[in-house]
Coordinates of C-alpha atoms in Angstrom, one line a residue:
Chain A
M185 CA -0.1 0.0 -0.2
Q186 CA 2.6 2.5 1.5
L187 CA 5.2 1.5 -1.6
A188 CA 2.5 1.9 -3.9
L189 CA 2.0 5.1 -3.2
V190 CA 5.6 5.4 -3.2
V191 CA 5.3 4.9 -6.7
A192 CA 3.0 6.4 -8.0
G193 CA 3.6 9.2 -6.7
A194 CA 7.6 9.6 -7.5
P195 CA 7.3 11.3 -10.7
L196 CA 4.6 14.0 -9.0
L197 CA 7.1 14.6 -7.0
A198 CA 9.9 14.8 -9.9
G199 CA 7.2 17.4 -11.8
W200 CA 7.1 19.6 -8.6
V201 CA 11.1 20.0 -9.1
K202 CA 10.7 20.6 -12.7
S203 CA 7.7 22.5 -12.5
V204 CA 8.9 25.5 -9.8
K205 CA 11.8 25.4 -11.3
A206 CA 10.2 26.7 -14.2
R207 CA 8.8 29.2 -12.6
L208 CA 11.7 30.6 -11.1
Q209 CA 13.7 31.0 -14.0
N210 CA 10.4 33.3 -15.7
R211 CA 8.8 30.4 -17.2
R212 CA 5.7 28.5 -17.8
G213 CA 7.6 25.2 -18.1
P214 CA 5.4 21.9 -17.8
G215 CA 2.7 20.8 -15.1
P216 CA 3.9 19.1 -12.0
L217 CA 1.7 16.2 -14.1
Q218 CA 4.1 15.7 -17.2
P219 CA 6.5 12.7 -15.8
Y220 CA 3.7 10.9 -16.1
R221 CA 2.5 11.7 -19.8
D222 CA 6.4 10.9 -20.6
L223 CA 5.9 7.5 -18.7
R224 CA 2.5 6.5 -21.3
K225 CA 4.1 7.6 -24.3
L226 CA 7.1 6.2 -23.1
F227 CA 5.5 2.9 -22.5
M228 CA 3.6 2.6 -25.2
K229 CA 6.8 3.6 -27.5
Q230 CA 8.0 0.4 -29.7
V231 CA 11.7 -0.6 -27.7
L232 CA 14.7 0.0 -30.3
V233 CA 18.0 -1.5 -28.6
A234 CA 21.1 -1.5 -29.8
D235 CA 23.4 -4.5 -32.5
S236 CA 26.3 -4.9 -30.3
A237 CA 23.6 -5.2 -27.1
S238 CA 23.6 -7.9 -24.8
I239 CA 21.5 -9.8 -22.0
V240 CA 22.4 -7.0 -19.2
F241 CA 21.4 -4.1 -21.4
R242 CA 18.1 -5.8 -22.1
A243 CA 18.0 -7.2 -17.7
A244 CA 19.6 -3.8 -16.9
P245 CA 16.2 -0.8 -16.6
Y246 CA 14.6 -4.2 -15.0
V247 CA 17.7 -5.0 -11.7
V248 CA 17.7 -1.2 -11.7
F249 CA 14.0 -0.9 -11.2
T250 CA 13.7 -3.4 -8.8
S251 CA 16.4 -2.3 -6.8
T252 CA 15.4 1.4 -6.6
L253 CA 12.0 -1.0 -5.8
L254 CA 12.5 -2.7 -2.9
A255 CA 14.9 0.1 -1.0
T256 CA 11.8 2.4 -1.1
A257 CA 10.1 -1.1 0.6
A258 CA 12.1 -0.3 3.1
V259 CA 12.3 3.5 4.1
P260 CA 9.8 4.1 6.7
L261 CA 7.0 7.0 4.3
A262 CA 4.0 8.0 6.5
V263 CA 3.8 5.0 8.9
R264 CA 6.6 4.0 11.2
D265 CA 5.0 0.3 11.7
L266 CA 5.6 -1.4 9.3
P267 CA 5.4 -5.1 8.0
T268 CA 8.6 -4.4 6.4
A269 CA 10.0 -2.5 9.6
P270 CA 12.8 -6.1 10.4
V271 CA 14.3 -6.2 7.7
A272 CA 14.3 -2.0 7.0
D273 CA 18.1 -1.9 7.5
I274 CA 20.4 1.3 6.5
M275 CA 22.7 -0.8 5.4
V276 CA 20.2 -2.9 3.4
V277 CA 19.4 0.3 1.6
V278 CA 22.8 1.9 0.7
G279 CA 23.6 -2.1 -0.6
L280 CA 20.3 -2.1 -2.6
L281 CA 20.9 1.1 -4.3
A282 CA 24.8 0.5 -4.4
L283 CA 24.0 -2.6 -6.4
G284 CA 21.8 -0.3 -8.9
R285 CA 23.9 1.9 -10.0
F286 CA 26.6 -1.3 -10.5
F287 CA 23.8 -2.4 -13.4
L288 CA 23.4 1.1 -14.7
A289 CA 26.9 0.9 -14.7
L290 CA 26.8 -2.2 -16.5
A291 CA 24.4 -1.4 -19.0
G292 CA 25.7 1.9 -19.8
M293 CA 29.1 0.1 -21.2
D294 CA 27.4 -2.9 -22.8
V295 CA 26.3 -0.7 -25.8
G296 CA 29.7 0.7 -26.6
T297 CA 29.7 3.5 -27.6
A298 CA 31.7 6.6 -26.2
F299 CA 28.8 8.9 -24.5
G300 CA 27.4 5.0 -22.2
G301 CA 30.8 4.3 -21.1
M302 CA 32.7 8.1 -20.2
G303 CA 28.6 8.2 -18.0
A304 CA 29.9 5.3 -16.6
S305 CA 32.9 5.7 -15.3
R306 CA 31.6 9.4 -14.2
E307 CA 28.8 8.2 -12.1
M308 CA 31.4 5.3 -11.1
L309 CA 34.2 8.1 -9.3
I310 CA 31.1 10.2 -8.3
S311 CA 29.3 7.5 -5.8
A312 CA 32.7 6.2 -5.2
L313 CA 33.6 9.2 -3.4
A314 CA 29.5 9.6 -2.4
E315 CA 29.8 6.1 -0.4
P316 CA 32.1 7.2 2.5
A317 CA 30.0 10.2 2.7
T318 CA 26.9 8.6 3.0
L319 CA 28.0 5.8 5.7
M320 CA 29.7 8.6 8.1
A321 CA 26.9 10.2 8.0
I322 CA 24.2 7.3 8.7
F323 CA 26.7 5.7 11.6
T324 CA 26.4 9.2 13.0
L325 CA 22.8 8.7 13.7
T326 CA 22.9 5.4 14.2
M327 CA 25.4 5.5 17.1
S328 CA 22.9 7.9 19.0
A329 CA 19.9 5.2 18.3
H330 CA 22.1 1.6 18.7
S331 CA 20.8 0.1 15.8
T332 CA 20.8 -0.3 12.4
N333 CA 17.3 -0.2 11.8
L334 CA 15.7 2.5 10.1
S335 CA 12.7 2.7 12.3
T336 CA 14.3 2.3 15.6
V337 CA 16.2 5.2 14.6
V338 CA 12.9 6.8 13.7
G339 CA 11.3 5.6 16.4
F340 CA 14.2 7.3 19.1
Q341 CA 14.3 10.2 17.2
L342 CA 10.4 11.2 17.9
T343 CA 10.1 10.1 21.9
Q344 CA 13.3 12.0 22.2
G345 CA 11.7 15.3 21.6
L346 CA 13.5 18.6 20.2
V347 CA 16.9 17.6 20.9
L348 CA 19.0 19.3 20.1
H349 CA 22.3 17.5 17.8
P350 CA 25.3 19.1 16.8
S351 CA 26.4 16.0 15.5
Y352 CA 22.7 15.2 14.1
L353 CA 23.3 18.9 11.4
F354 CA 26.1 17.3 10.2
A355 CA 25.2 14.8 9.6
L356 CA 22.3 16.6 7.9
M357 CA 24.3 18.5 5.4
G358 CA 25.9 16.1 4.4
L359 CA 23.4 13.5 3.5
V360 CA 22.6 16.4 1.6
L361 CA 25.2 17.2 -0.2
V362 CA 24.9 13.3 -0.9
A363 CA 21.7 13.7 -1.5
V364 CA 22.0 15.9 -4.6
A365 CA 25.2 13.9 -5.8
E366 CA 23.1 10.9 -5.8
T367 CA 20.3 12.1 -8.1
G368 CA 22.0 13.4 -10.0
R369 CA 20.7 17.0 -9.7
I370 CA 22.7 20.3 -10.3
P371 CA 25.9 21.2 -9.3
V372 CA 26.6 18.2 -9.9
D373 CA 24.6 16.7 -12.7
N374 CA 22.1 17.8 -14.8
P375 CA 19.1 16.7 -15.1
A376 CA 17.8 18.4 -18.0
T377 CA 20.4 18.4 -21.0
H378 CA 21.8 15.7 -23.0
L379 CA 25.0 18.2 -23.2
E380 CA 28.2 15.3 -24.0
L381 CA 29.9 17.5 -22.3
T382 CA 28.1 17.8 -19.1
M383 CA 25.8 14.2 -18.6
V384 CA 25.9 11.9 -16.6
H385 CA 23.4 9.7 -15.7
E386 CA 21.4 11.2 -19.2
A387 CA 25.0 9.7 -20.6
M388 CA 25.0 6.2 -19.4
I389 CA 20.8 5.7 -20.3
L390 CA 21.3 7.7 -23.9
E391 CA 20.6 4.4 -26.1
Y392 CA 17.6 4.0 -24.0
S393 CA 14.3 3.5 -25.6
G394 CA 10.1 2.8 -24.9
R395 CA 9.6 0.9 -22.1
H396 CA 13.4 -0.1 -21.5
L397 CA 13.7 4.0 -20.7
A398 CA 10.5 4.6 -18.6
L399 CA 11.8 2.1 -16.6
M400 CA 15.0 4.1 -15.5
E401 CA 14.0 7.0 -15.8
W402 CA 10.6 5.5 -13.4
A403 CA 14.1 4.1 -11.2
A404 CA 15.4 7.5 -10.9
W405 CA 12.7 9.3 -9.8
L406 CA 12.2 6.7 -7.2
K407 CA 15.6 7.3 -6.0
L408 CA 14.7 10.9 -5.4
T409 CA 12.1 10.7 -4.0
L410 CA 14.5 8.1 -1.6
Y411 CA 16.1 10.4 -0.4
G412 CA 14.2 13.0 0.4
V413 CA 11.6 10.5 2.6
L414 CA 15.0 9.6 4.1
I415 CA 15.9 13.4 5.1
A416 CA 12.3 14.0 5.8
N417 CA 11.8 11.0 8.2
V418 CA 14.7 11.0 10.1
F419 CA 15.6 14.4 10.4
F420 CA 12.4 16.1 11.0
P421 CA 10.6 12.5 12.0
W422 CA 7.4 14.9 13.4
G423 CA 4.2 14.2 12.8
I424 CA 4.2 9.9 10.6
G425 CA 2.1 8.4 12.2
E426 CA 2.4 5.2 15.0
T427 CA 0.3 2.9 13.6
T428 CA -0.9 1.3 10.9
D429 CA -4.6 2.1 11.7
P430 CA -6.2 4.5 8.9
G431 CA -6.3 7.5 10.6
A432 CA -2.4 7.9 11.8
F433 CA -1.8 7.0 7.4
G434 CA -4.0 9.7 6.6
I435 CA -2.4 12.4 8.9
G436 CA 1.8 10.7 8.2
L437 CA 0.6 10.6 4.4
A438 CA -0.6 14.6 4.8
V439 CA 2.6 15.3 7.0
I440 CA 5.5 13.2 5.0
V441 CA 3.7 15.1 1.4
A442 CA 4.5 18.7 2.8
K443 CA 7.6 17.5 3.4
L444 CA 8.3 16.4 0.9
A445 CA 6.0 19.8 -1.8
L446 CA 9.1 21.1 0.7
L447 CA 12.8 20.4 0.0
G448 CA 11.6 20.2 -3.4
L449 CA 10.5 23.9 -3.2
A450 CA 14.4 24.2 -2.2
L451 CA 15.7 21.1 -4.6
A452 CA 14.2 24.0 -7.5
V453 CA 16.2 26.8 -5.2
S454 CA 20.0 25.7 -5.2
E455 CA 18.9 24.6 -8.7
T456 CA 17.9 28.0 -9.7
V457 CA 20.7 29.7 -7.9
L458 CA 23.6 26.4 -8.7
A459 CA 25.4 26.8 -11.7
K460 CA 26.9 23.2 -13.0
M461 CA 30.3 22.4 -11.4
R462 CA 32.7 20.9 -13.7
L463 CA 33.4 17.8 -13.0
F464 CA 36.8 18.3 -11.6
R465 CA 35.8 20.3 -8.8
V466 CA 32.9 17.4 -8.0
P467 CA 35.7 15.3 -6.0
Q468 CA 36.4 18.3 -3.8
Y469 CA 31.8 19.2 -3.6
L470 CA 32.4 15.5 -2.4
N471 CA 35.8 15.8 0.2
L472 CA 33.0 18.4 1.8
A473 CA 30.5 16.3 2.2
F474 CA 32.8 13.4 3.8
L475 CA 34.2 16.4 6.2
F476 CA 30.7 17.2 7.3
A477 CA 30.2 13.9 7.9
L478 CA 33.1 13.4 9.5
L479 CA 33.2 16.1 11.2
G480 CA 29.7 15.1 13.1
M481 CA 31.0 11.8 14.2
L482 CA 33.4 13.5 16.0
S483 CA 31.4 16.2 17.3
F484 CA 28.8 12.9 18.8
L485 CA 31.6 11.5 20.1
I486 CA 33.2 14.6 21.9
L487 CA 29.8 16.5 23.1
E488 CA 27.8 14.0 22.8
V489 CA 28.9 10.9 25.1
A490 CA 32.0 12.1 26.5
A491 CA 32.3 11.0 30.3
Chain B
M241 CA 26.5 12.5 30.2
N242 CA 23.2 12.6 29.0
L243 CA 22.3 15.5 25.7
T244 CA 18.5 14.6 26.6
Q245 CA 19.2 15.9 30.2
L246 CA 19.9 19.5 29.9
S247 CA 18.1 21.8 28.8
L248 CA 18.1 23.6 25.2
P249 CA 19.9 26.7 25.8
E250 CA 23.0 23.6 27.2
Q251 CA 21.8 22.2 23.8
A252 CA 22.2 24.4 21.7
I253 CA 26.2 26.4 23.1
F254 CA 27.1 23.1 21.6
V255 CA 25.7 23.2 18.3
L256 CA 27.3 26.5 18.5
A257 CA 30.5 25.2 19.4
A258 CA 30.4 22.1 16.7
L259 CA 29.4 25.5 14.8
V260 CA 32.6 27.5 15.8
L261 CA 35.2 24.6 15.3
L262 CA 33.3 23.9 11.3
V263 CA 34.3 27.3 10.6
S264 CA 37.9 26.3 11.7
F265 CA 37.6 24.2 8.4
I266 CA 36.1 27.1 5.8
L267 CA 38.6 29.0 7.3
L268 CA 41.4 26.8 6.6
S269 CA 39.9 26.0 3.6
Q270 CA 38.6 29.5 1.6
T271 CA 41.1 30.8 -0.4
R272 CA 38.9 33.8 -1.1
L273 CA 40.6 36.6 1.7
T274 CA 37.3 38.0 1.9
A275 CA 35.1 35.4 2.3
A276 CA 38.0 34.6 4.9
I277 CA 37.7 37.6 6.8
H278 CA 33.6 36.8 6.4
A279 CA 34.2 33.6 7.9
F280 CA 36.4 35.1 10.5
A281 CA 33.5 37.2 11.7
W282 CA 30.6 34.4 11.7
Q283 CA 33.2 32.9 14.5
G284 CA 33.7 36.0 16.3
A285 CA 30.2 36.6 16.7
L286 CA 29.5 32.9 17.1
V287 CA 32.0 32.9 19.9
A288 CA 30.1 35.8 21.5
V289 CA 26.9 33.8 21.7
V290 CA 28.6 30.9 23.4
A291 CA 30.0 33.3 26.1
A292 CA 26.6 34.8 26.8
L293 CA 24.5 31.6 26.6
V294 CA 26.9 30.1 29.2
G295 CA 26.8 33.6 31.1
W296 CA 23.3 32.9 31.0
V297 CA 23.4 29.0 31.9
G298 CA 24.9 30.3 35.1
A299 CA 23.7 33.5 36.0
D300 CA 27.4 34.9 35.4
A301 CA 26.8 38.5 34.6
H302 CA 30.4 39.1 33.6
L303 CA 30.1 36.8 30.3
Y304 CA 27.6 39.5 28.4
L305 CA 30.4 41.6 29.4
S306 CA 33.0 39.8 27.5
A307 CA 30.8 38.5 25.1
G308 CA 29.7 42.1 23.7
L309 CA 33.6 43.3 23.9
T310 CA 34.1 39.7 21.7
L311 CA 31.4 40.5 19.1
A312 CA 32.3 44.6 19.0
L313 CA 36.3 43.5 18.6
K314 CA 36.6 40.2 16.9
A315 CA 32.8 40.1 14.8
L316 CA 32.9 43.2 13.6
L317 CA 36.3 46.0 13.8
I318 CA 38.7 43.4 12.9
P319 CA 37.5 42.1 9.9
W320 CA 36.5 45.4 9.0
M321 CA 40.0 46.8 9.7
L322 CA 41.3 44.1 6.8
H323 CA 38.6 44.6 4.4
R324 CA 39.4 48.0 4.4
L325 CA 43.2 47.2 4.3
V326 CA 42.5 44.6 1.9
R327 CA 40.8 46.5 -0.3
R328 CA 43.9 49.7 0.3
L329 CA 46.1 46.7 -0.8
D330 CA 44.2 45.9 -4.2
M331 CA 43.6 42.0 -3.1
D332 CA 39.7 42.0 -2.8
A333 CA 40.4 39.6 -5.7
E334 CA 43.3 37.8 -5.0
R335 CA 43.1 33.5 -4.8
E336 CA 46.1 31.4 -3.1
A337 CA 46.4 28.2 -4.9
L338 CA 46.7 25.6 -1.4
V339 CA 48.7 22.7 -2.7
H340 CA 46.4 19.6 -1.6
P341 CA 43.2 21.1 -0.3
A342 CA 41.9 17.5 0.2
L343 CA 44.8 16.7 3.1
V344 CA 44.6 19.8 4.7
A345 CA 41.2 19.4 5.7
L346 CA 41.6 15.6 6.4
T347 CA 45.0 16.8 8.7
G348 CA 42.5 19.1 10.6
T349 CA 40.3 16.1 10.9
L350 CA 43.5 14.4 12.5
L351 CA 44.0 17.3 14.7
V352 CA 40.8 17.1 15.1
V353 CA 40.5 13.3 17.1
F354 CA 43.8 14.5 18.0
A355 CA 42.9 17.3 21.0
Y356 CA 39.5 15.4 22.2
W357 CA 42.2 12.6 22.7
L358 CA 44.3 15.4 25.1
V359 CA 41.5 17.0 26.7
L360 CA 39.7 13.1 27.9
P361 CA 42.1 12.8 31.2
L362 CA 41.5 16.2 31.5
E363 CA 37.1 16.4 31.4
R364 CA 37.2 14.3 34.4
L365 CA 38.6 16.3 36.5
A366 CA 36.8 19.9 35.7
V367 CA 33.2 20.6 37.1
T368 CA 30.6 22.4 35.1
D369 CA 28.7 20.8 32.4
T370 CA 30.3 22.7 30.0
R371 CA 33.8 21.1 30.4
N372 CA 33.2 18.7 27.0
L373 CA 33.5 23.1 24.9
L374 CA 37.3 22.5 26.3
A375 CA 38.4 19.3 23.2
I376 CA 35.9 22.0 20.5
S377 CA 38.0 24.6 21.9
L378 CA 41.7 23.0 21.7
A379 CA 40.6 21.8 18.2
T380 CA 40.0 24.9 17.7
V381 CA 43.3 26.5 18.5
L382 CA 45.5 23.9 17.5
M383 CA 43.8 24.7 13.5
G384 CA 44.8 27.9 13.6
F385 CA 48.5 27.0 14.1
W386 CA 47.5 24.1 10.6
M387 CA 46.5 27.6 9.6
L388 CA 49.6 29.5 10.3
V389 CA 52.0 26.6 8.7
V390 CA 50.2 26.0 5.3
R391 CA 49.1 29.3 4.3
A392 CA 51.7 31.4 2.5
Q393 CA 49.8 34.5 2.6
A394 CA 50.2 36.9 5.4
V395 CA 46.5 38.2 5.5
A396 CA 45.8 34.4 5.9
Q397 CA 48.1 34.0 8.6
V398 CA 46.5 36.8 11.2
L399 CA 43.3 35.0 10.1
G400 CA 44.7 31.7 11.6
F401 CA 46.3 33.9 14.4
M402 CA 43.7 35.3 15.5
S403 CA 40.9 32.7 15.4
I404 CA 43.5 30.7 17.2
E405 CA 42.5 33.5 20.1
N406 CA 38.8 32.6 19.5
G407 CA 39.5 28.9 20.6
L408 CA 41.7 30.3 23.4
F409 CA 38.5 32.9 24.5
L410 CA 36.0 29.8 23.6
G411 CA 38.3 27.2 26.5
A412 CA 38.4 30.5 29.3
V413 CA 34.8 30.3 28.4
A414 CA 34.2 26.5 28.5
A415 CA 36.7 25.6 31.6
T416 CA 36.6 28.5 34.0
R417 CA 33.0 30.3 33.1
G418 CA 35.3 33.5 31.5
M419 CA 38.7 34.9 32.9
P420 CA 39.0 37.8 35.5
L421 CA 37.3 41.1 33.5
V422 CA 40.3 42.7 33.8
V423 CA 42.3 39.7 31.7
E424 CA 40.3 40.4 29.6
L425 CA 40.2 43.8 28.6
G426 CA 43.9 43.6 28.4
V427 CA 44.0 39.9 25.2
A428 CA 41.5 42.3 24.0
F429 CA 43.3 45.5 23.7
D430 CA 46.8 43.2 22.9
V431 CA 44.5 41.9 19.5
L432 CA 43.4 45.4 18.6
V433 CA 47.1 46.3 18.8
A434 CA 48.1 43.9 17.0
M435 CA 46.0 43.9 14.6
I436 CA 47.4 48.2 13.6
L437 CA 51.6 46.4 14.0
F438 CA 50.0 43.8 11.6
G439 CA 48.6 45.6 9.3
V440 CA 51.8 48.4 9.0
F441 CA 53.5 44.9 8.6
F442 CA 51.5 44.3 6.0
F443 CA 52.4 47.8 4.5
Q444 CA 56.9 46.5 4.9
I445 CA 56.7 43.4 4.0
R446 CA 55.1 44.2 0.3
E447 CA 57.1 47.6 0.5
S448 CA 60.0 45.1 0.3
I449 CA 58.8 41.4 -2.0
D450 CA 56.2 43.6 -3.6
S451 CA 54.1 40.8 -2.6
L452 CA 52.1 39.6 0.4
D453 CA 53.7 35.5 -0.2
T454 CA 55.9 34.8 3.2
D455 CA 57.3 32.2 1.0
R456 CA 59.6 34.4 -0.4
L457 CA 60.6 36.9 2.7
D458 CA 63.3 33.3 3.4
R459 CA 64.9 34.7 0.1
L460 CA 68.1 36.7 0.2
A461 CA 67.8 38.8 -2.6
E462 CA 65.9 41.6 -3.9
T463 CA 65.2 40.1 -7.2
E464 CA 63.4 37.3 -8.2
E465 CA 66.8 35.3 -9.6
E466 CA 66.9 33.7 -12.6
A467 CA 65.9 30.4 -12.0

């Protein structure tokens, strides 16, 4: 039920970000429902596969979509007490996302075009640098909650009430930077362009068409939603439902939608204000994210458990 | 000690102290002078707010005075003087190339770990709630020293020196609820005089070697040798 909602809602978030961004840039832009129309169009189109493509190329969209889907299933959205709660380990989420990325990069290289290989190598560069920062930020959270289980972490945050943790502040900043890099938004990657010098994610899915492309795009939107939900629920858990009864679920859903809309707004503003970085500056950017996460960990040790 | 047992202002002290440390890192890796001076001003303001909050929590009225002094001096007067100097030296847009930015920042985190390890036995002796800040303040001091080591630009070195002073003040506030007012006033004037002297030195250095890169001070010849 929750999963279906996320899957259905993911294109809406992407569309919302896009249309807010267009407004901010004085364009009229497509409405927030445009991604649904794109999906329908792509699903109805015929699939064309390059001659040099192997089975990996055909399988990759399904693997990428499924792994992202499973990762999303593990994250508490509107209520905390999910059937998937016992397996909702944060390491599992990171692992599943890594699996999806691995297949994405494989598919990019499979056809043997220059763009695909270039995109895959860039993606790997970014993810190799982003992952330590993600893990460090997550360790900071899990150390204070004494668990790597997502719903336990969220529950811990809820019962604690308003406590200002210096370490959470840093972990949040680190995780936001990583999320921007991982979901391929400006300033790391530009989701709206096909300019060969700059694209990362677009370069890898350049050879896809029809329903394969639709699945790839959908997986990317899901990933964006996943990071949004993760940030919203772990750092600002207020309003999330405790049980699965319809009333709590409804409130939780309304709250999370509001939170995601706010996050999308922030993302659109930052994308409008910032310019895309050169690829060679990305390691510096992710280094900053790593520094934030590391500082979060250190300030946790120094300020929150010491003596 | 558990963070949840503390009141909200006390938690805010910790958050702000952690931000002071963050600004140290920004100072360390910021190569644009104007932006670095801004960062320094923010650090001064943060330290002042920490002092004021500590004063509020412990009902120490004299800490308000030192907080005000810090705010006026380190967040407003000294940054303003530095800005004026930089403008008069025509270095607004000057950037300094750091040799290994990532390595410098990572060494900074090592210094933080070292400061933590060093302070660990000390913290058991301290009696105040804010004793955990000692590690942060020591780390800020060490980061200031590290900045003096890695930066070759004279203005950046002055910023490092001043941030050492920020760290010391933070430590004094954290460990003993501030220094006696006489000492504090003395230090404040010391810093102010040092700032004026630095200003004079900038012009002197520039006149003799035509640059503010202190790495070039160790050459004997006045002119660039043929390499």
